[in-house]
């Protein structure tokens, strides 16, 4: 490689991502989220001290894409599994990567109690308002009126209940130190998301307790939209229901920002 | 080493600590709770991991995570909690991880009660979670044996990358008996080449139970089955009493096996040529031992605190070569020595048959239908 070629190389794959194509659909924001997390792991020099916990859903194969040690949890149980890993290795960086069906439905008990314990782990929570892997069923996060394969007439809150605002709910727990929501719909928000991911991991490495970053994400395939339309829908509909913001920043965390 | 008077649940907990238990995760449930309480004091005192989980579902998944590090990990529970753990147990089996599970059985089904029972036999022995796997299952009959088998459980779990269950019950968990505790082993400092720890100076590792390629998943299934054949060939354990000249054999495990021994001794005192086989490993089951025995004795009596769950394994092992009778108590009721002696005498008196099912004869008998 010549000097000139090196000069022109401004964008490379993070070391913490493996050099393989993912199984994610074109336009899916999982790729963006993976990359941001991997960049932060690289920047913080944590690649050889990280143990990830994959969940069930589209991100079940996250362990194929992160070039770090990984384990894969039963549906919803990633925070419990991460607790087990972290309690044996308190000095490692242990993170879970979970979708909204996994975390906010079947895994609600595990996430609430991991947060309540102030478990010193980091959770990346991808909210795309549906069960992606199984083909787009209604999730706890599906918006009122949103059509999915199991709410074909649109989510009727009278019979199917209301969406759960996870970040706001977990922020109420004394054990949670850093709980924020960010979005992946445009470059500015992606940069802000990366900053939050960095802070969340800093919180853990400084032993400050439970951190969670909810990332508003798109599912063009199951939403029946092009990626561009999906990003627009996220910005217009999802951000209105799930406002971007910092819901819990413990004073000790505020100092490191 | 001096013997100490200890409650079963606490003795098991201390035995695990001394076997090098690095992390314990559990949830309160009677009649097991003293193990959790004991370890909530003992583990932090030694700088080891203890978490009281929000549910048995969470507890077993904490075990799953900790087991991925290759450290010695354990949980303990009873019927309803064991049912909740089946998801995690299947995943742990599917990831080929070592762990120790203590099941202090209670009366069921449902919430049942907190009295001793052996009705989790099928769930534990046959692998209550989904998919093909076999846990190794050890059945203690005393506090001392609970201690010894708990230590053995950790060694077997590591040797075979397997779940090892200690199938105890409320009577053994709650009773106090003198026991000798094992010497203190240090925590492990070297780990197998599959364990995760952070990929420092090596290729990354990942542990998962998913394999979307059916042919490759089948290879994994076969690996588990071949490993199980190895377990069956090498790890069968049982105790026999008065069998040398026995014309009749009682088969019972755990506390019922212990009750049966009292009855066998009483029968011997009356000159009845009866012996006892007490499986220590109910999985792998001592099938060959029973098959051989079926050629020696004139009849067998299976005693259990359930409706004849191990009975089925005895029938498979003896495949109609010898008459088998059954007597059980359920719902948290123990078999008493007098009942066991009465059943031994009934067996000896006959008539004996190899037709029909021993469970039906037992049910008909207690319903006074014959």
PDB file of C-alpha atoms in Angstrom, chain A residues 18 47-51 56 60-75 77 79-85 87-89 92 106 109-111 113-114 117 119 133, chain B residues 22-23 25 49-55 57-59 61-66 68-69 71 73 87-88 91 191 195-210 212:
ATOM      1  CA  UNK A  18     -15.439  -9.259  11.874  1.00  0.00           C
ATOM      2  CA  UNK A  47     -11.620  -5.396  22.394  1.00  0.00           C
ATOM      3  CA  UNK A  48      -9.785  -8.012  24.445  1.00  0.00           C
ATOM      4  CA  UNK A  49     -11.745  -7.308  27.625  1.00  0.00           C
ATOM      5  CA  UNK A  50     -15.242  -7.381  26.147  1.00  0.00           C
ATOM      6  CA  UNK A  51     -17.834 -10.137  26.484  1.00  0.00           C
ATOM      7  CA  UNK A  56     -33.053 -13.666  20.375  1.00  0.00           C
ATOM      8  CA  UNK A  60     -29.278 -13.417  17.545  1.00  0.00           C
ATOM      9  CA  UNK A  61     -26.206 -13.705  15.326  1.00  0.00           C
ATOM     10  CA  UNK A  62     -24.520 -10.553  16.648  1.00  0.00           C
ATOM     11  CA  UNK A  63     -21.721 -12.849  17.839  1.00  0.00           C
ATOM     12  CA  UNK A  64     -20.826 -13.455  14.213  1.00  0.00           C
ATOM     13  CA  UNK A  65     -20.176  -9.754  13.652  1.00  0.00           C
ATOM     14  CA  UNK A  66     -18.433  -8.532  16.775  1.00  0.00           C
ATOM     15  CA  UNK A  67     -14.824  -9.677  16.929  1.00  0.00           C
ATOM     16  CA  UNK A  68     -14.939 -10.122  20.704  1.00  0.00           C
ATOM     17  CA  UNK A  69     -15.884 -12.939  23.048  1.00  0.00           C
ATOM     18  CA  UNK A  70     -19.630 -13.490  22.959  1.00  0.00           C
ATOM     19  CA  UNK A  71     -22.370 -15.602  24.460  1.00  0.00           C
ATOM     20  CA  UNK A  72     -25.942 -15.938  23.248  1.00  0.00           C
ATOM     21  CA  UNK A  73     -28.910 -15.808  25.616  1.00  0.00           C
ATOM     22  CA  UNK A  74     -32.388 -17.336  25.579  1.00  0.00           C
ATOM     23  CA  UNK A  75     -35.174 -14.955  24.544  1.00  0.00           C
ATOM     24  CA  UNK A  77     -32.690 -13.381  29.330  1.00  0.00           C
ATOM     25  CA  UNK A  79     -29.505  -9.178  31.247  1.00  0.00           C
ATOM     26  CA  UNK A  80     -29.563 -12.243  33.548  1.00  0.00           C
ATOM     27  CA  UNK A  81     -26.879 -13.977  31.510  1.00  0.00           C
ATOM     28  CA  UNK A  82     -24.812 -10.787  31.474  1.00  0.00           C
ATOM     29  CA  UNK A  83     -25.193 -10.645  35.262  1.00  0.00           C
ATOM     30  CA  UNK A  84     -23.715 -14.134  35.509  1.00  0.00           C
ATOM     31  CA  UNK A  85     -20.741 -13.226  33.303  1.00  0.00           C
ATOM     32  CA  UNK A  87     -20.245 -11.284  38.529  1.00  0.00           C
ATOM     33  CA  UNK A  88     -17.492 -13.718  37.617  1.00  0.00           C
ATOM     34  CA  UNK A  89     -15.479 -11.101  35.696  1.00  0.00           C
ATOM     35  CA  UNK A  92     -14.542  -7.011  31.866  1.00  0.00           C
ATOM     36  CA  UNK A 106     -40.519 -11.537  27.225  1.00  0.00           C
ATOM     37  CA  UNK A 109     -38.506  -8.901  34.314  1.00  0.00           C
ATOM     38  CA  UNK A 110     -34.826  -9.494  33.590  1.00  0.00           C
ATOM     39  CA  UNK A 111     -34.146  -5.942  32.361  1.00  0.00           C
ATOM     40  CA  UNK A 113     -34.235  -6.265  37.851  1.00  0.00           C
ATOM     41  CA  UNK A 114     -30.814  -5.886  36.259  1.00  0.00           C
ATOM     42  CA  UNK A 117     -29.742  -4.096  41.080  1.00  0.00           C
ATOM     43  CA  UNK A 119     -25.901  -4.316  37.662  1.00  0.00           C
ATOM     44  CA  UNK A 133     -36.959 -11.955  12.978  1.00  0.00           C
TER      45      UNK A 133
ATOM     46  CA  UNK B  22     -17.298 -19.432  42.338  1.00  0.00           C
ATOM     47  CA  UNK B  23     -20.817 -18.187  41.728  1.00  0.00           C
ATOM     48  CA  UNK B  25     -27.577 -17.714  41.808  1.00  0.00           C
ATOM     49  CA  UNK B  49     -20.422 -14.172  43.551  1.00  0.00           C
ATOM     50  CA  UNK B  50     -23.881 -14.505  45.038  1.00  0.00           C
ATOM     51  CA  UNK B  51     -27.076 -13.068  43.560  1.00  0.00           C
ATOM     52  CA  UNK B  52     -30.615 -13.602  44.768  1.00  0.00           C
ATOM     53  CA  UNK B  53     -32.336 -13.455  41.391  1.00  0.00           C
ATOM     54  CA  UNK B  54     -35.779 -12.049  40.646  1.00  0.00           C
ATOM     55  CA  UNK B  55     -37.040 -15.491  39.586  1.00  0.00           C
ATOM     56  CA  UNK B  57     -35.899 -18.008  35.188  1.00  0.00           C
ATOM     57  CA  UNK B  58     -33.341 -15.303  35.875  1.00  0.00           C
ATOM     58  CA  UNK B  59     -31.358 -17.475  38.306  1.00  0.00           C
ATOM     59  CA  UNK B  61     -29.773 -17.694  33.110  1.00  0.00           C
ATOM     60  CA  UNK B  62     -27.306 -16.082  35.512  1.00  0.00           C
ATOM     61  CA  UNK B  63     -25.913 -19.588  35.969  1.00  0.00           C
ATOM     62  CA  UNK B  64     -25.811 -19.900  32.169  1.00  0.00           C
ATOM     63  CA  UNK B  65     -23.756 -16.716  31.856  1.00  0.00           C
ATOM     64  CA  UNK B  66     -21.396 -17.619  34.683  1.00  0.00           C
ATOM     65  CA  UNK B  68     -19.770 -19.686  30.064  1.00  0.00           C
ATOM     66  CA  UNK B  69     -16.642 -18.563  31.948  1.00  0.00           C
ATOM     67  CA  UNK B  71     -16.026 -21.351  36.647  1.00  0.00           C
ATOM     68  CA  UNK B  73     -21.434 -22.500  39.274  1.00  0.00           C
ATOM     69  CA  UNK B  87     -35.715 -23.279  29.462  1.00  0.00           C
ATOM     70  CA  UNK B  88     -32.286 -22.324  30.760  1.00  0.00           C
ATOM     71  CA  UNK B  91     -29.908 -23.939  26.597  1.00  0.00           C
ATOM     72  CA  UNK B 191     -10.118 -22.670  32.340  1.00  0.00           C
ATOM     73  CA  UNK B 195     -14.582 -20.576  28.091  1.00  0.00           C
ATOM     74  CA  UNK B 196     -15.122 -16.864  27.462  1.00  0.00           C
ATOM     75  CA  UNK B 197     -13.037 -14.326  29.370  1.00  0.00           C
ATOM     76  CA  UNK B 198     -12.356 -11.543  26.875  1.00  0.00           C
ATOM     77  CA  UNK B 199     -10.221 -12.389  23.843  1.00  0.00           C
ATOM     78  CA  UNK B 200      -6.866 -11.387  25.296  1.00  0.00           C
ATOM     79  CA  UNK B 201      -3.984 -12.792  23.258  1.00  0.00           C
ATOM     80  CA  UNK B 202      -6.157 -15.355  21.494  1.00  0.00           C
ATOM     81  CA  UNK B 203      -8.926 -15.702  18.906  1.00  0.00           C
ATOM     82  CA  UNK B 204     -12.341 -14.659  20.095  1.00  0.00           C
ATOM     83  CA  UNK B 205     -14.706 -17.337  21.386  1.00  0.00           C
ATOM     84  CA  UNK B 206     -18.446 -17.489  21.351  1.00  0.00           C
ATOM     85  CA  UNK B 207     -20.878 -19.817  23.036  1.00  0.00           C
ATOM     86  CA  UNK B 208     -24.339 -20.402  21.660  1.00  0.00           C
ATOM     87  CA  UNK B 209     -26.951 -23.124  21.385  1.00  0.00           C
ATOM     88  CA  UNK B 210     -28.239 -22.034  17.966  1.00  0.00           C
ATOM     89  CA  UNK B 212     -29.599 -23.088  11.824  1.00  0.00           C
TER      90      UNK B 212
END
